[in-house]
């Protein structure tokens, strides 16, 4: 059998078909195939980078979910504890899971404990710090403002209390109580006109919400308005 020359026509055609490559087998447009071949290295780098980013994001989200679950479990355990142990466990939640909602709630609870123990300044410092970090869209925001307002009033810091309640009045559902508290602040400041204005806003919102009939303090607020108008 004669040796087959690598230069004969059949060998050249077979080699050409073999070297067409996978892209040619898909019958893609020639211009597109040429583009892919020309920028093959760059395309592989881009594809690899995208794949790496996707993997990192997935792993990060998975870790964050796990981290949040651990934080909630730790918070639940802390809230069930008593006395000094409760404060210690809440502080650990803050230290270990500082970027989670559970840590925020722990800080709020620590401030409440400080207030119950008579450490008003410490409680105010803690709540004010959390309030600065929480956006208006966070459901914790109005609760923080209400607590801050009450503590400022207890500490006889009427200016700060008024600021907190004024901001609280922008939250529906909390607005009536905020106006009533502001009425009390203006009353303490002997600004009767402003106090009456706030009390009337309170009554108006309560009536709009159908709460006047069930409000045990309705008579008190109405009596305050009459008294302040006559002074």
PDB file of C-alpha atoms in Angstrom:
ATOM      1  CA  UNK A   1       0.000   0.000   0.000  1.00  0.00           C
ATOM      2  CA  UNK A   2       1.485   3.298  -1.087  1.00  0.00           C
ATOM      3  CA  UNK A   3       2.276   5.891   1.561  1.00  0.00           C
ATOM      4  CA  UNK A   4      -0.344   8.653   1.587  1.00  0.00           C
ATOM      5  CA  UNK A   5       1.210  12.083   1.077  1.00  0.00           C
ATOM      6  CA  UNK A   6       0.162  14.785   3.560  1.00  0.00           C
ATOM      7  CA  UNK A   7       0.013  17.146   0.609  1.00  0.00           C
ATOM      8  CA  UNK A   8      -2.628  15.274  -1.369  1.00  0.00           C
ATOM      9  CA  UNK A   9      -5.991  16.932  -1.850  1.00  0.00           C
ATOM     10  CA  UNK A  10      -8.013  14.700   0.512  1.00  0.00           C
ATOM     11  CA  UNK A  11      -5.613  15.204   3.408  1.00  0.00           C
ATOM     12  CA  UNK A  12      -5.691  18.969   3.015  1.00  0.00           C
ATOM     13  CA  UNK A  13      -9.528  19.020   2.911  1.00  0.00           C
ATOM     14  CA  UNK A  14      -9.816  16.782   6.006  1.00  0.00           C
ATOM     15  CA  UNK A  15      -7.396  18.976   7.907  1.00  0.00           C
ATOM     16  CA  UNK A  16      -9.296  22.124   6.924  1.00  0.00           C
ATOM     17  CA  UNK A  17     -12.574  20.622   8.148  1.00  0.00           C
ATOM     18  CA  UNK A  18     -10.941  19.616  11.438  1.00  0.00           C
ATOM     19  CA  UNK A  19      -9.584  23.124  11.961  1.00  0.00           C
ATOM     20  CA  UNK A  20     -12.908  24.797  11.349  1.00  0.00           C
ATOM     21  CA  UNK A  21     -13.511  24.499  15.064  1.00  0.00           C
ATOM     22  CA  UNK A  22     -16.634  24.410  17.175  1.00  0.00           C
ATOM     23  CA  UNK A  23     -17.852  27.862  16.205  1.00  0.00           C
ATOM     24  CA  UNK A  24     -18.024  26.892  12.530  1.00  0.00           C
ATOM     25  CA  UNK A  25     -20.093  23.826  13.356  1.00  0.00           C
ATOM     26  CA  UNK A  26     -22.870  26.099  14.652  1.00  0.00           C
ATOM     27  CA  UNK A  27     -23.165  27.746  11.233  1.00  0.00           C
ATOM     28  CA  UNK A  28     -22.788  31.201  12.753  1.00  0.00           C
ATOM     29  CA  UNK A  29     -22.303  34.234  10.496  1.00  0.00           C
ATOM     30  CA  UNK A  30     -18.726  34.453   9.308  1.00  0.00           C
ATOM     31  CA  UNK A  31     -18.311  38.023  10.591  1.00  0.00           C
ATOM     32  CA  UNK A  32     -19.494  37.006  14.059  1.00  0.00           C
ATOM     33  CA  UNK A  33     -17.150  34.003  14.125  1.00  0.00           C
ATOM     34  CA  UNK A  34     -14.257  36.235  13.082  1.00  0.00           C
ATOM     35  CA  UNK A  35     -15.135  38.712  15.857  1.00  0.00           C
ATOM     36  CA  UNK A  36     -15.218  35.950  18.476  1.00  0.00           C
ATOM     37  CA  UNK A  37     -11.882  34.591  17.341  1.00  0.00           C
ATOM     38  CA  UNK A  38     -10.297  38.017  17.285  1.00  0.00           C
ATOM     39  CA  UNK A  39     -11.414  38.932  20.816  1.00  0.00           C
ATOM     40  CA  UNK A  40     -11.487  35.431  22.256  1.00  0.00           C
ATOM     41  CA  UNK A  41      -9.061  36.173  25.093  1.00  0.00           C
ATOM     42  CA  UNK A  42     -10.873  39.321  26.212  1.00  0.00           C
ATOM     43  CA  UNK A  43     -14.250  37.586  26.085  1.00  0.00           C
ATOM     44  CA  UNK A  44     -12.988  34.738  28.252  1.00  0.00           C
ATOM     45  CA  UNK A  45     -11.614  37.247  30.777  1.00  0.00           C
ATOM     46  CA  UNK A  46     -14.950  39.127  30.888  1.00  0.00           C
ATOM     47  CA  UNK A  47     -16.931  35.898  31.207  1.00  0.00           C
ATOM     48  CA  UNK A  48     -14.671  34.646  33.966  1.00  0.00           C
ATOM     49  CA  UNK A  49     -14.934  37.969  35.824  1.00  0.00           C
ATOM     50  CA  UNK A  50     -18.730  37.959  35.639  1.00  0.00           C
ATOM     51  CA  UNK A  51     -18.858  34.365  36.875  1.00  0.00           C
ATOM     52  CA  UNK A  52     -16.550  35.253  39.773  1.00  0.00           C
ATOM     53  CA  UNK A  53     -18.708  38.259  40.737  1.00  0.00           C
ATOM     54  CA  UNK A  54     -21.883  36.152  40.669  1.00  0.00           C
ATOM     55  CA  UNK A  55     -20.278  33.516  42.883  1.00  0.00           C
ATOM     56  CA  UNK A  56     -19.043  36.148  45.354  1.00  0.00           C
ATOM     57  CA  UNK A  57     -22.502  37.800  45.535  1.00  0.00           C
ATOM     58  CA  UNK A  58     -24.252  34.471  46.091  1.00  0.00           C
ATOM     59  CA  UNK A  59     -21.807  33.467  48.812  1.00  0.00           C
ATOM     60  CA  UNK A  60     -22.050  36.885  50.476  1.00  0.00           C
ATOM     61  CA  UNK A  61     -25.864  36.823  50.509  1.00  0.00           C
ATOM     62  CA  UNK A  62     -25.801  33.304  51.914  1.00  0.00           C
ATOM     63  CA  UNK A  63     -23.382  34.354  54.659  1.00  0.00           C
ATOM     64  CA  UNK A  64     -25.415  37.475  55.461  1.00  0.00           C
ATOM     65  CA  UNK A  65     -28.634  35.446  55.807  1.00  0.00           C
ATOM     66  CA  UNK A  66     -26.844  33.018  58.113  1.00  0.00           C
ATOM     67  CA  UNK A  67     -25.358  35.940  60.086  1.00  0.00           C
ATOM     68  CA  UNK A  68     -28.804  37.522  60.514  1.00  0.00           C
ATOM     69  CA  UNK A  69     -30.340  34.244  61.676  1.00  0.00           C
ATOM     70  CA  UNK A  70     -27.601  33.861  64.272  1.00  0.00           C
ATOM     71  CA  UNK A  71     -28.197  37.452  65.414  1.00  0.00           C
ATOM     72  CA  UNK A  72     -31.957  36.896  65.840  1.00  0.00           C
ATOM     73  CA  UNK A  73     -31.319  33.734  67.838  1.00  0.00           C
ATOM     74  CA  UNK A  74     -28.847  35.578  70.080  1.00  0.00           C
ATOM     75  CA  UNK A  75     -31.313  38.461  70.591  1.00  0.00           C
ATOM     76  CA  UNK A  76     -34.124  36.070  71.507  1.00  0.00           C
ATOM     77  CA  UNK A  77     -31.889  34.382  74.072  1.00  0.00           C
ATOM     78  CA  UNK A  78     -30.861  37.751  75.520  1.00  0.00           C
ATOM     79  CA  UNK A  79     -34.457  38.999  75.859  1.00  0.00           C
ATOM     80  CA  UNK A  80     -35.398  35.868  77.771  1.00  0.00           C
ATOM     81  CA  UNK A  81     -32.607  36.397  80.296  1.00  0.00           C
ATOM     82  CA  UNK A  82     -32.960  38.373  83.530  1.00  0.00           C
ATOM     83  CA  UNK A  83     -31.042  41.060  85.352  1.00  0.00           C
ATOM     84  CA  UNK A  84     -27.343  41.544  84.714  1.00  0.00           C
ATOM     85  CA  UNK A  85     -27.191  38.498  82.452  1.00  0.00           C
ATOM     86  CA  UNK A  86     -29.717  40.113  80.118  1.00  0.00           C
ATOM     87  CA  UNK A  87     -27.601  43.242  79.765  1.00  0.00           C
ATOM     88  CA  UNK A  88     -24.491  41.160  79.217  1.00  0.00           C
ATOM     89  CA  UNK A  89     -26.116  39.093  76.452  1.00  0.00           C
ATOM     90  CA  UNK A  90     -27.585  42.188  74.774  1.00  0.00           C
ATOM     91  CA  UNK A  91     -24.148  43.783  74.778  1.00  0.00           C
ATOM     92  CA  UNK A  92     -22.743  40.650  73.122  1.00  0.00           C
ATOM     93  CA  UNK A  93     -25.361  40.865  70.371  1.00  0.00           C
ATOM     94  CA  UNK A  94     -24.290  44.451  69.706  1.00  0.00           C
ATOM     95  CA  UNK A  95     -20.600  43.519  69.690  1.00  0.00           C
ATOM     96  CA  UNK A  96     -20.923  40.428  67.484  1.00  0.00           C
ATOM     97  CA  UNK A  97     -23.732  41.459  65.128  1.00  0.00           C
ATOM     98  CA  UNK A  98     -23.362  45.229  65.016  1.00  0.00           C
ATOM     99  CA  UNK A  99     -24.646  45.660  61.447  1.00  0.00           C
ATOM    100  CA  UNK A 100     -27.884  43.713  61.900  1.00  0.00           C
ATOM    101  CA  UNK A 101     -31.420  44.793  62.934  1.00  0.00           C
ATOM    102  CA  UNK A 102     -31.058  42.503  65.953  1.00  0.00           C
ATOM    103  CA  UNK A 103     -28.145  44.626  67.164  1.00  0.00           C
ATOM    104  CA  UNK A 104     -30.231  47.799  66.795  1.00  0.00           C
ATOM    105  CA  UNK A 105     -33.037  46.297  68.867  1.00  0.00           C
ATOM    106  CA  UNK A 106     -30.458  45.232  71.451  1.00  0.00           C
ATOM    107  CA  UNK A 107     -29.176  48.794  71.714  1.00  0.00           C
ATOM    108  CA  UNK A 108     -32.738  50.089  72.131  1.00  0.00           C
ATOM    109  CA  UNK A 109     -33.447  47.524  74.850  1.00  0.00           C
ATOM    110  CA  UNK A 110     -30.223  48.462  76.644  1.00  0.00           C
ATOM    111  CA  UNK A 111     -31.353  52.103  76.582  1.00  0.00           C
ATOM    112  CA  UNK A 112     -34.751  51.099  78.041  1.00  0.00           C
ATOM    113  CA  UNK A 113     -33.003  49.198  80.822  1.00  0.00           C
ATOM    114  CA  UNK A 114     -30.853  52.245  81.564  1.00  0.00           C
ATOM    115  CA  UNK A 115     -33.987  54.426  81.730  1.00  0.00           C
ATOM    116  CA  UNK A 116     -35.741  51.999  84.076  1.00  0.00           C
ATOM    117  CA  UNK A 117     -32.679  52.066  86.304  1.00  0.00           C
ATOM    118  CA  UNK A 118     -32.806  55.852  86.447  1.00  0.00           C
ATOM    119  CA  UNK A 119     -29.876  56.497  84.086  1.00  0.00           C
ATOM    120  CA  UNK A 120     -31.765  58.910  81.817  1.00  0.00           C
ATOM    121  CA  UNK A 121     -28.703  60.537  80.269  1.00  0.00           C
ATOM    122  CA  UNK A 122     -27.268  57.141  79.328  1.00  0.00           C
ATOM    123  CA  UNK A 123     -30.612  56.062  77.880  1.00  0.00           C
ATOM    124  CA  UNK A 124     -30.891  59.264  75.842  1.00  0.00           C
ATOM    125  CA  UNK A 125     -27.358  58.871  74.532  1.00  0.00           C
ATOM    126  CA  UNK A 126     -28.073  55.308  73.404  1.00  0.00           C
ATOM    127  CA  UNK A 127     -31.421  56.055  71.752  1.00  0.00           C
ATOM    128  CA  UNK A 128     -30.138  59.209  70.061  1.00  0.00           C
ATOM    129  CA  UNK A 129     -27.244  57.245  68.533  1.00  0.00           C
ATOM    130  CA  UNK A 130     -29.620  54.616  67.136  1.00  0.00           C
ATOM    131  CA  UNK A 131     -31.991  57.324  65.879  1.00  0.00           C
ATOM    132  CA  UNK A 132     -29.197  58.944  63.875  1.00  0.00           C
ATOM    133  CA  UNK A 133     -28.502  55.638  62.114  1.00  0.00           C
ATOM    134  CA  UNK A 134     -32.101  54.716  61.323  1.00  0.00           C
ATOM    135  CA  UNK A 135     -33.818  56.036  58.187  1.00  0.00           C
ATOM    136  CA  UNK A 136     -37.332  57.471  58.128  1.00  0.00           C
ATOM    137  CA  UNK A 137     -38.530  54.352  56.268  1.00  0.00           C
ATOM    138  CA  UNK A 138     -37.516  52.076  59.122  1.00  0.00           C
ATOM    139  CA  UNK A 139     -40.544  51.095  61.295  1.00  0.00           C
ATOM    140  CA  UNK A 140     -38.324  51.606  64.327  1.00  0.00           C
ATOM    141  CA  UNK A 141     -38.035  55.351  63.620  1.00  0.00           C
ATOM    142  CA  UNK A 142     -41.332  56.618  65.126  1.00  0.00           C
ATOM    143  CA  UNK A 143     -40.883  54.404  68.180  1.00  0.00           C
ATOM    144  CA  UNK A 144     -37.440  55.895  68.735  1.00  0.00           C
ATOM    145  CA  UNK A 145     -38.769  59.443  68.384  1.00  0.00           C
ATOM    146  CA  UNK A 146     -41.613  58.781  70.828  1.00  0.00           C
ATOM    147  CA  UNK A 147     -39.205  57.321  73.379  1.00  0.00           C
ATOM    148  CA  UNK A 148     -36.741  60.147  72.913  1.00  0.00           C
ATOM    149  CA  UNK A 149     -39.463  62.761  73.341  1.00  0.00           C
ATOM    150  CA  UNK A 150     -40.695  61.167  76.569  1.00  0.00           C
ATOM    151  CA  UNK A 151     -37.188  60.862  78.003  1.00  0.00           C
ATOM    152  CA  UNK A 152     -36.269  64.435  77.043  1.00  0.00           C
ATOM    153  CA  UNK A 153     -39.388  65.659  78.838  1.00  0.00           C
ATOM    154  CA  UNK A 154     -38.549  63.540  81.861  1.00  0.00           C
ATOM    155  CA  UNK A 155     -35.096  65.100  81.815  1.00  0.00           C
ATOM    156  CA  UNK A 156     -36.699  68.563  81.489  1.00  0.00           C
ATOM    157  CA  UNK A 157     -35.040  69.126  78.105  1.00  0.00           C
ATOM    158  CA  UNK A 158     -38.086  70.685  76.458  1.00  0.00           C
ATOM    159  CA  UNK A 159     -36.291  71.961  73.334  1.00  0.00           C
ATOM    160  CA  UNK A 160     -35.068  68.488  72.377  1.00  0.00           C
ATOM    161  CA  UNK A 161     -38.420  66.960  73.308  1.00  0.00           C
ATOM    162  CA  UNK A 162     -40.212  69.403  71.025  1.00  0.00           C
ATOM    163  CA  UNK A 163     -37.824  68.560  68.168  1.00  0.00           C
ATOM    164  CA  UNK A 164     -38.473  64.843  68.592  1.00  0.00           C
ATOM    165  CA  UNK A 165     -42.247  65.220  68.734  1.00  0.00           C
ATOM    166  CA  UNK A 166     -42.278  67.595  65.781  1.00  0.00           C
ATOM    167  CA  UNK A 167     -40.537  64.948  63.681  1.00  0.00           C
ATOM    168  CA  UNK A 168     -42.838  62.278  65.080  1.00  0.00           C
ATOM    169  CA  UNK A 169     -45.893  64.258  63.929  1.00  0.00           C
ATOM    170  CA  UNK A 170     -44.949  63.451  60.312  1.00  0.00           C
ATOM    171  CA  UNK A 171     -45.668  59.748  60.888  1.00  0.00           C
ATOM    172  CA  UNK A 172     -49.285  58.763  60.381  1.00  0.00           C
ATOM    173  CA  UNK A 173     -50.658  56.937  63.376  1.00  0.00           C
ATOM    174  CA  UNK A 174     -48.261  58.725  65.702  1.00  0.00           C
ATOM    175  CA  UNK A 175     -49.229  62.283  64.761  1.00  0.00           C
ATOM    176  CA  UNK A 176     -52.093  62.720  67.238  1.00  0.00           C
ATOM    177  CA  UNK A 177     -50.000  61.721  70.249  1.00  0.00           C
ATOM    178  CA  UNK A 178     -47.158  63.907  68.984  1.00  0.00           C
ATOM    179  CA  UNK A 179     -49.430  66.982  68.821  1.00  0.00           C
ATOM    180  CA  UNK A 180     -50.764  66.279  72.296  1.00  0.00           C
ATOM    181  CA  UNK A 181     -47.223  66.035  73.663  1.00  0.00           C
ATOM    182  CA  UNK A 182     -46.270  69.280  71.911  1.00  0.00           C
ATOM    183  CA  UNK A 183     -49.347  70.913  73.451  1.00  0.00           C
ATOM    184  CA  UNK A 184     -48.070  69.879  76.861  1.00  0.00           C
ATOM    185  CA  UNK A 185     -44.604  71.295  76.119  1.00  0.00           C
ATOM    186  CA  UNK A 186     -46.015  74.663  75.010  1.00  0.00           C
ATOM    187  CA  UNK A 187     -48.265  74.642  78.068  1.00  0.00           C
ATOM    188  CA  UNK A 188     -45.228  74.205  80.313  1.00  0.00           C
ATOM    189  CA  UNK A 189     -43.533  77.048  78.465  1.00  0.00           C
ATOM    190  CA  UNK A 190     -46.557  79.286  79.063  1.00  0.00           C
ATOM    191  CA  UNK A 191     -47.155  79.619  75.332  1.00  0.00           C
ATOM    192  CA  UNK A 192     -50.897  79.218  75.568  1.00  0.00           C
ATOM    193  CA  UNK A 193     -51.701  80.026  71.940  1.00  0.00           C
ATOM    194  CA  UNK A 194     -49.369  77.342  70.595  1.00  0.00           C
ATOM    195  CA  UNK A 195     -50.542  74.886  73.227  1.00  0.00           C
ATOM    196  CA  UNK A 196     -54.175  75.368  72.203  1.00  0.00           C
ATOM    197  CA  UNK A 197     -53.184  74.961  68.545  1.00  0.00           C
ATOM    198  CA  UNK A 198     -51.477  71.629  69.242  1.00  0.00           C
ATOM    199  CA  UNK A 199     -54.320  70.351  71.421  1.00  0.00           C
ATOM    200  CA  UNK A 200     -56.854  71.187  68.734  1.00  0.00           C
ATOM    201  CA  UNK A 201     -54.785  69.304  66.159  1.00  0.00           C
ATOM    202  CA  UNK A 202     -54.798  66.355  68.526  1.00  0.00           C
ATOM    203  CA  UNK A 203     -58.600  66.490  68.856  1.00  0.00           C
ATOM    204  CA  UNK A 204     -59.027  66.879  65.091  1.00  0.00           C
ATOM    205  CA  UNK A 205     -56.877  63.851  64.313  1.00  0.00           C
ATOM    206  CA  UNK A 206     -58.537  61.792  67.013  1.00  0.00           C
ATOM    207  CA  UNK A 207     -61.967  62.634  65.597  1.00  0.00           C
ATOM    208  CA  UNK A 208     -60.825  61.773  62.065  1.00  0.00           C
ATOM    209  CA  UNK A 209     -59.623  58.404  63.324  1.00  0.00           C
ATOM    210  CA  UNK A 210     -62.869  57.759  65.193  1.00  0.00           C
ATOM    211  CA  UNK A 211     -61.079  57.791  68.514  1.00  0.00           C
ATOM    212  CA  UNK A 212     -62.802  60.618  70.372  1.00  0.00           C
ATOM    213  CA  UNK A 213     -65.632  58.551  71.806  1.00  0.00           C
ATOM    214  CA  UNK A 214     -63.220  56.017  73.259  1.00  0.00           C
ATOM    215  CA  UNK A 215     -60.620  58.541  74.428  1.00  0.00           C
ATOM    216  CA  UNK A 216     -60.656  58.643  78.249  1.00  0.00           C
ATOM    217  CA  UNK A 217     -58.569  61.834  78.206  1.00  0.00           C
ATOM    218  CA  UNK A 218     -60.898  63.716  75.871  1.00  0.00           C
ATOM    219  CA  UNK A 219     -62.479  65.726  78.668  1.00  0.00           C
ATOM    220  CA  UNK A 220     -59.041  66.596  80.067  1.00  0.00           C
ATOM    221  CA  UNK A 221     -57.778  67.940  76.727  1.00  0.00           C
ATOM    222  CA  UNK A 222     -60.962  69.925  76.109  1.00  0.00           C
ATOM    223  CA  UNK A 223     -60.778  71.379  79.611  1.00  0.00           C
ATOM    224  CA  UNK A 224     -57.166  72.374  79.005  1.00  0.00           C
ATOM    225  CA  UNK A 225     -58.137  74.209  75.843  1.00  0.00           C
ATOM    226  CA  UNK A 226     -60.848  76.202  77.655  1.00  0.00           C
ATOM    227  CA  UNK A 227     -58.552  77.041  80.521  1.00  0.00           C
ATOM    228  CA  UNK A 228     -55.671  78.138  78.294  1.00  0.00           C
ATOM    229  CA  UNK A 229     -57.964  80.293  76.175  1.00  0.00           C
ATOM    230  CA  UNK A 230     -59.211  82.088  79.275  1.00  0.00           C
ATOM    231  CA  UNK A 231     -55.822  82.750  80.834  1.00  0.00           C
TER     232      UNK A 231
END
